[in-house]
């Protein structure tokens, strides 16, 4: 029999009515459940052919109690560090038939939303948390419902009783900050200031900076620098205009470092002749020829790939104990660092 158009989309309810069965039985047939009798399976199959019903991917995964989607929670889409990490996440999820749903938590909170709740309402099968977030309480609740993997962050570390194990995929922040600081020291700088960032990652980068300064027998100077261009500019302007002006700055990330470059420019300080500046994350901004920013490569693509793998395994019920995977850091030297001024 030829399918007849009714002028509207055929639904699973229409198929059930034509076959004289329940909607749930139609779902069982669509999923290939072996428990359906041959007679009822034939009735449903005929109804599907007669009505020209096209089962959607969403309907199929909902019938299987999965949405086929993964929530990706970002703390600020403006941060270019996310570009490579997201490429790793999305490419890996695609290979296992999962689609990402992105939520910018900073934007969501500004308009009064609850970003994690937004993802849960869309019935995501799991959540990848990218970078330091302020949504710890929401994530603690969500961890009792869906698996969660932290990418590029350690927080929230304690997801509370009843929560499933949470995997962590991060850069070696101590190693990276130490390498950036040692590079400045090896160039001859003795006055190196660190613009620190937030959270556990910020603490670890401070630790790496302090270790390198201590090894060199130098006094560490740590000032709050935030993780944005604006906060980096404000912090760098204060220290560069002060009485004890550093000859080198190691910033929390590339955005803060670019803010420091702007501060040096506004104070008519040449980079790197009068002050050297190092970023962190080695984003595409650091590679722009006009900036040519020395920066720490944090392996964000590899972090994204591994985070997606861990989450896919948890969704399939393969993993039990929590795992911490570290990606090595390395320094990429460009034109914003050189020996300190001689006078």
Coordinates of C-alpha atoms in Angstrom, one line a residue:
X1 CA 0.0 0.0 0.0
X2 CA 1.3 3.5 -0.9
X3 CA 1.7 5.9 2.0
X4 CA -0.9 8.7 1.9
X5 CA 0.1 12.2 2.9
X6 CA -2.2 13.7 5.6
X7 CA -0.6 17.2 5.5
X8 CA 1.1 16.8 8.9
X9 CA 4.0 14.9 10.4
X10 CA 3.1 11.3 11.2
X11 CA 3.8 10.5 14.9
X12 CA 4.4 7.4 16.8
X13 CA 0.9 7.8 18.2
X14 CA -0.5 7.5 14.6
X15 CA 1.5 4.3 14.0
X16 CA 0.2 2.8 17.3
X17 CA -3.4 3.7 16.4
X18 CA -3.1 2.2 12.9
X19 CA -1.5 -1.0 14.2
X20 CA -3.9 -1.3 17.1
X21 CA -1.1 -1.4 19.7
X22 CA 0.3 0.9 22.4
X23 CA 3.0 3.6 21.8
X24 CA 5.4 1.7 24.0
X25 CA 5.1 -1.4 21.8
X26 CA 5.9 0.7 18.7
X27 CA 9.0 1.9 20.5
X28 CA 10.0 -1.7 21.3
X29 CA 9.6 -2.6 17.6
X30 CA 11.7 0.4 16.6
X31 CA 14.4 -0.6 19.0
X32 CA 14.4 -4.2 17.7
X33 CA 13.3 -5.7 21.0
X34 CA 13.2 -9.5 20.6
X35 CA 10.3 -9.8 23.0
X36 CA 7.7 -8.5 20.6
X37 CA 5.6 -11.3 19.0
X38 CA 5.9 -11.7 15.2
X39 CA 2.2 -10.8 14.6
X40 CA 2.5 -7.5 16.5
X41 CA 5.8 -6.7 14.9
X42 CA 4.3 -7.3 11.4
X43 CA 1.3 -5.0 12.3
X44 CA 3.6 -2.2 13.4
X45 CA 5.8 -2.6 10.4
X46 CA 2.8 -2.4 8.0
X47 CA 1.5 0.7 9.8
X48 CA 4.9 2.4 9.5
X49 CA 5.0 1.6 5.7
X50 CA 1.4 2.7 5.1
X51 CA 1.8 6.0 7.0
X52 CA 5.3 6.7 5.7
X53 CA 6.5 7.2 9.3
X54 CA 10.1 8.3 9.7
X55 CA 11.4 7.6 13.3
X56 CA 13.6 10.5 14.4
X57 CA 17.0 10.0 16.0
X58 CA 15.7 11.9 19.1
X59 CA 12.7 9.5 19.4
X60 CA 15.0 6.5 19.1
X61 CA 17.4 7.6 21.7
X62 CA 14.7 8.7 24.1
X63 CA 13.2 5.2 23.7
X64 CA 16.5 3.8 24.7
X65 CA 16.5 6.2 27.7
X66 CA 19.3 8.2 26.2
X67 CA 19.3 11.5 24.4
X68 CA 22.5 10.9 22.4
X69 CA 23.8 14.3 23.6
X70 CA 26.5 15.5 26.0
X71 CA 26.4 18.8 27.8
X72 CA 29.6 21.0 27.5
X73 CA 29.7 23.6 30.2
X74 CA 32.0 26.5 29.5
X75 CA 32.8 29.4 31.9
X76 CA 33.1 32.0 29.1
X77 CA 32.9 31.5 25.4
X78 CA 35.1 34.5 24.8
X79 CA 38.2 32.7 26.1
X80 CA 40.1 31.4 23.0
X81 CA 41.6 28.6 25.1
X82 CA 38.4 26.7 24.5
X83 CA 38.8 26.5 20.7
X84 CA 41.2 23.6 20.5
X85 CA 39.8 21.9 23.5
X86 CA 36.3 21.9 22.0
X87 CA 37.7 20.6 18.8
X88 CA 39.0 17.6 20.7
X89 CA 35.8 17.1 22.5
X90 CA 33.4 17.3 19.6
X91 CA 35.5 15.2 17.2
X92 CA 35.8 12.4 19.7
X93 CA 32.1 12.5 20.7
X94 CA 31.2 12.3 17.0
X95 CA 33.1 9.0 16.6
X96 CA 30.8 7.4 19.3
X97 CA 27.6 8.9 18.0
X98 CA 27.2 11.6 20.7
X99 CA 26.5 15.3 19.9
X100 CA 27.6 18.2 22.1
X101 CA 25.2 20.8 23.6
X102 CA 27.1 23.9 24.6
X103 CA 26.2 26.2 27.4
X104 CA 28.1 29.4 28.3
X105 CA 27.7 29.5 32.1
X106 CA 28.8 33.2 32.4
X107 CA 26.2 34.3 29.9
X108 CA 23.5 32.1 31.5
X109 CA 24.1 33.5 34.9
X110 CA 24.1 37.1 33.7
X111 CA 20.5 36.6 32.5
X112 CA 19.4 34.7 35.7
X113 CA 19.7 31.2 34.3
X114 CA 21.0 28.0 35.9
X115 CA 23.3 26.6 33.3
X116 CA 23.6 23.1 34.6
X117 CA 19.8 22.8 35.0
X118 CA 19.5 23.9 31.4
X119 CA 21.6 20.9 30.3
X120 CA 19.7 18.5 32.6
X121 CA 16.4 19.7 31.1
X122 CA 17.7 18.7 27.7
X123 CA 18.3 15.1 29.1
X124 CA 22.0 15.1 28.3
X125 CA 23.7 11.8 28.9
X126 CA 26.7 13.4 30.6
X127 CA 28.5 16.7 31.1
X128 CA 32.0 17.9 30.3
X129 CA 33.0 20.9 32.5
X130 CA 35.5 23.0 30.7
X131 CA 37.6 25.3 32.8
X132 CA 37.1 26.8 36.3
X133 CA 33.4 27.3 37.0
X134 CA 31.2 29.0 39.6
X135 CA 28.5 26.3 39.2
X136 CA 29.9 23.9 41.8
X137 CA 26.6 23.5 43.7
X138 CA 24.6 22.7 40.6
X139 CA 27.2 20.2 39.5
X140 CA 27.2 18.5 42.8
X141 CA 23.5 17.9 42.3
X142 CA 23.9 16.9 38.7
X143 CA 26.6 14.3 39.5
X144 CA 24.0 12.2 41.2
X145 CA 22.1 12.0 37.9
X146 CA 24.7 11.9 35.1
X147 CA 28.4 11.2 34.7
X148 CA 30.7 14.3 34.8
X149 CA 34.2 14.8 33.5
X150 CA 36.3 17.9 34.4
X151 CA 38.5 19.2 31.5
X152 CA 41.2 21.7 32.4
X153 CA 39.9 22.2 35.9
X154 CA 39.9 20.4 39.3
X155 CA 36.7 22.0 40.5
X156 CA 34.3 21.1 41.9
X157 CA 36.6 18.4 43.4
X158 CA 34.2 17.2 46.0
X159 CA 30.9 16.3 44.4
X160 CA 29.4 15.1 47.6
X161 CA 27.8 11.8 48.8
X162 CA 25.9 9.7 46.3
X163 CA 27.7 11.2 43.3
X164 CA 29.3 9.0 40.7
X165 CA 33.1 9.0 40.3
X166 CA 34.3 12.1 38.4
X167 CA 37.2 12.0 36.0
X168 CA 39.7 14.9 35.7
X169 CA 41.7 15.7 32.6
X170 CA 44.2 18.6 33.0
X171 CA 47.4 20.2 31.9
X172 CA 50.5 19.9 34.2
X173 CA 50.0 23.4 35.5
X174 CA 52.9 23.3 38.0
X175 CA 55.3 22.2 35.2
X176 CA 54.0 24.8 32.8
X177 CA 54.3 27.8 35.1
X178 CA 57.7 26.6 36.3
X179 CA 58.9 26.4 32.7
X180 CA 57.6 29.9 31.9
X181 CA 59.3 31.3 35.0
X182 CA 62.6 29.5 34.5
X183 CA 62.7 30.8 30.9
X184 CA 62.6 34.4 32.3
X185 CA 65.2 33.6 34.9
X186 CA 67.5 31.9 32.3
X187 CA 67.3 35.1 30.3
X188 CA 68.7 37.0 33.3
X189 CA 65.6 38.4 34.9
X190 CA 65.7 38.7 38.7
X191 CA 62.4 40.7 39.1
X192 CA 59.7 38.4 37.8
X193 CA 56.1 39.0 38.8
X194 CA 53.3 36.4 38.4
X195 CA 49.7 37.5 37.7
X196 CA 47.8 34.8 39.4
X197 CA 44.4 33.4 38.2
X198 CA 41.5 31.8 40.0
X199 CA 40.8 28.4 41.5
X200 CA 42.9 25.3 41.9
X201 CA 44.5 25.8 38.5
X202 CA 45.6 29.3 39.7
X203 CA 47.0 27.8 42.9
X204 CA 49.0 25.2 40.9
X205 CA 50.5 27.8 38.6
X206 CA 51.5 29.9 41.6
X207 CA 53.2 26.8 43.0
X208 CA 55.2 26.2 39.8
X209 CA 56.2 29.9 39.7
X210 CA 57.3 29.9 43.3
X211 CA 59.3 26.7 42.9
X212 CA 61.2 28.1 39.9
X213 CA 61.9 31.4 41.8
X214 CA 63.0 29.5 44.9
X215 CA 65.4 27.3 42.9
X216 CA 66.9 30.5 41.4
X217 CA 67.2 32.1 44.9
X218 CA 64.8 34.9 43.9
X219 CA 62.0 36.6 45.8
X220 CA 58.5 35.7 44.4
X221 CA 56.0 38.5 43.8
X222 CA 52.4 37.3 43.2
X223 CA 49.5 39.7 42.4
X224 CA 45.9 38.9 41.5
X225 CA 45.6 39.1 37.7
X226 CA 42.4 37.3 36.9
X227 CA 41.8 35.5 33.6
X228 CA 40.5 38.2 31.3
X229 CA 42.3 40.9 29.2
X230 CA 40.7 43.6 31.4
X231 CA 41.9 42.1 34.7
X232 CA 45.3 41.4 33.3
X233 CA 45.6 45.0 32.0
X234 CA 44.6 46.5 35.4
X235 CA 47.0 44.2 37.4
X236 CA 50.0 44.8 35.0
X237 CA 49.4 48.5 34.9
X238 CA 49.6 48.6 38.7
X239 CA 52.9 46.7 39.0
X240 CA 54.6 48.3 36.0
X241 CA 53.8 51.8 37.3
X242 CA 55.0 50.9 40.8
X243 CA 58.3 51.7 42.4
X244 CA 59.6 48.1 42.1
X245 CA 58.8 47.5 38.5
X246 CA 59.4 44.0 37.3
X247 CA 61.4 43.3 34.2
X248 CA 59.3 40.2 33.4
X249 CA 55.7 39.2 33.9
X250 CA 54.3 35.6 33.9
X251 CA 50.6 35.8 33.4
X252 CA 47.9 33.2 34.3
X253 CA 46.8 32.9 30.7
X254 CA 47.1 34.5 27.2
X255 CA 44.2 36.9 27.7
X256 CA 45.8 38.3 30.9
X257 CA 49.2 38.5 29.1
X258 CA 47.6 40.5 26.2
X259 CA 46.2 42.9 28.9
X260 CA 49.8 43.2 30.2
X261 CA 51.0 44.0 26.7
X262 CA 48.5 46.8 26.5
X263 CA 49.5 48.1 29.9
X264 CA 53.1 48.2 28.9
X265 CA 52.2 50.0 25.7
X266 CA 50.2 52.6 27.5
X267 CA 53.1 53.2 30.0
X268 CA 55.4 53.6 27.0
X269 CA 57.4 50.5 28.0
X270 CA 58.8 48.5 25.1
X271 CA 58.3 44.8 24.9
X272 CA 60.6 42.8 25.3
X273 CA 63.4 45.4 25.6
X274 CA 62.1 46.9 28.9
X275 CA 59.7 44.2 30.1
X276 CA 59.2 40.6 29.0
X277 CA 55.8 39.0 29.1
X278 CA 54.8 35.3 29.0
X279 CA 51.3 33.9 28.6
X280 CA 49.7 30.5 29.1
X281 CA 47.6 28.2 26.9
X282 CA 49.3 29.0 23.6
X283 CA 46.0 30.1 22.0
X284 CA 45.7 31.4 18.4
X285 CA 46.1 34.9 19.9
X286 CA 49.6 34.1 21.0
X287 CA 50.4 33.0 17.4
X288 CA 49.2 36.3 15.7
X289 CA 52.4 37.7 14.2
X290 CA 51.9 41.2 15.5
X291 CA 51.7 39.9 19.0
X292 CA 54.0 36.8 18.8
X293 CA 53.5 36.0 22.5
X294 CA 55.7 33.6 24.3
X295 CA 53.3 31.2 25.9
X296 CA 52.9 27.8 27.6
X297 CA 51.4 25.1 25.3
X298 CA 48.9 23.2 27.6
X299 CA 47.8 20.5 25.2
X300 CA 44.2 21.7 25.1
X301 CA 43.3 19.5 22.1
X302 CA 44.6 16.4 23.9
X303 CA 42.7 17.4 27.0
X304 CA 39.5 17.6 25.0
X305 CA 40.0 14.3 23.3
X306 CA 40.7 12.5 26.6
X307 CA 37.8 14.1 28.4
X308 CA 35.4 13.0 25.7
X309 CA 36.8 9.5 25.8
X310 CA 36.4 9.3 29.6
X311 CA 32.8 10.5 29.4
X312 CA 31.8 8.1 26.7
X313 CA 33.2 5.3 28.8
X314 CA 31.2 6.4 31.8
X315 CA 28.0 6.7 29.8
X316 CA 28.5 3.1 28.6
X317 CA 29.1 2.0 32.2
X318 CA 32.7 1.0 31.5
X319 CA 34.5 3.0 34.2
X320 CA 34.2 2.9 38.0
X321 CA 37.1 4.4 40.0
X322 CA 37.8 8.1 39.4
X323 CA 40.7 8.9 37.1
X324 CA 43.1 11.9 36.8
X325 CA 44.9 12.3 33.5
X326 CA 47.7 14.9 33.1
X327 CA 48.8 16.3 29.7
X328 CA 52.4 17.6 29.7
X329 CA 53.1 21.3 29.3
X330 CA 55.8 22.9 27.1
X331 CA 57.0 26.4 26.4
X332 CA 56.8 28.1 23.0
X333 CA 59.2 31.0 22.8
X334 CA 58.3 34.0 20.6
X335 CA 59.1 37.7 20.5
X336 CA 57.7 39.0 23.8
X337 CA 60.7 37.7 25.9
X338 CA 64.3 38.7 25.9
X339 CA 67.1 39.6 28.3
X340 CA 66.4 42.3 30.8
X341 CA 67.5 45.9 30.2
X342 CA 71.1 46.5 31.3
X343 CA 70.3 49.7 33.2

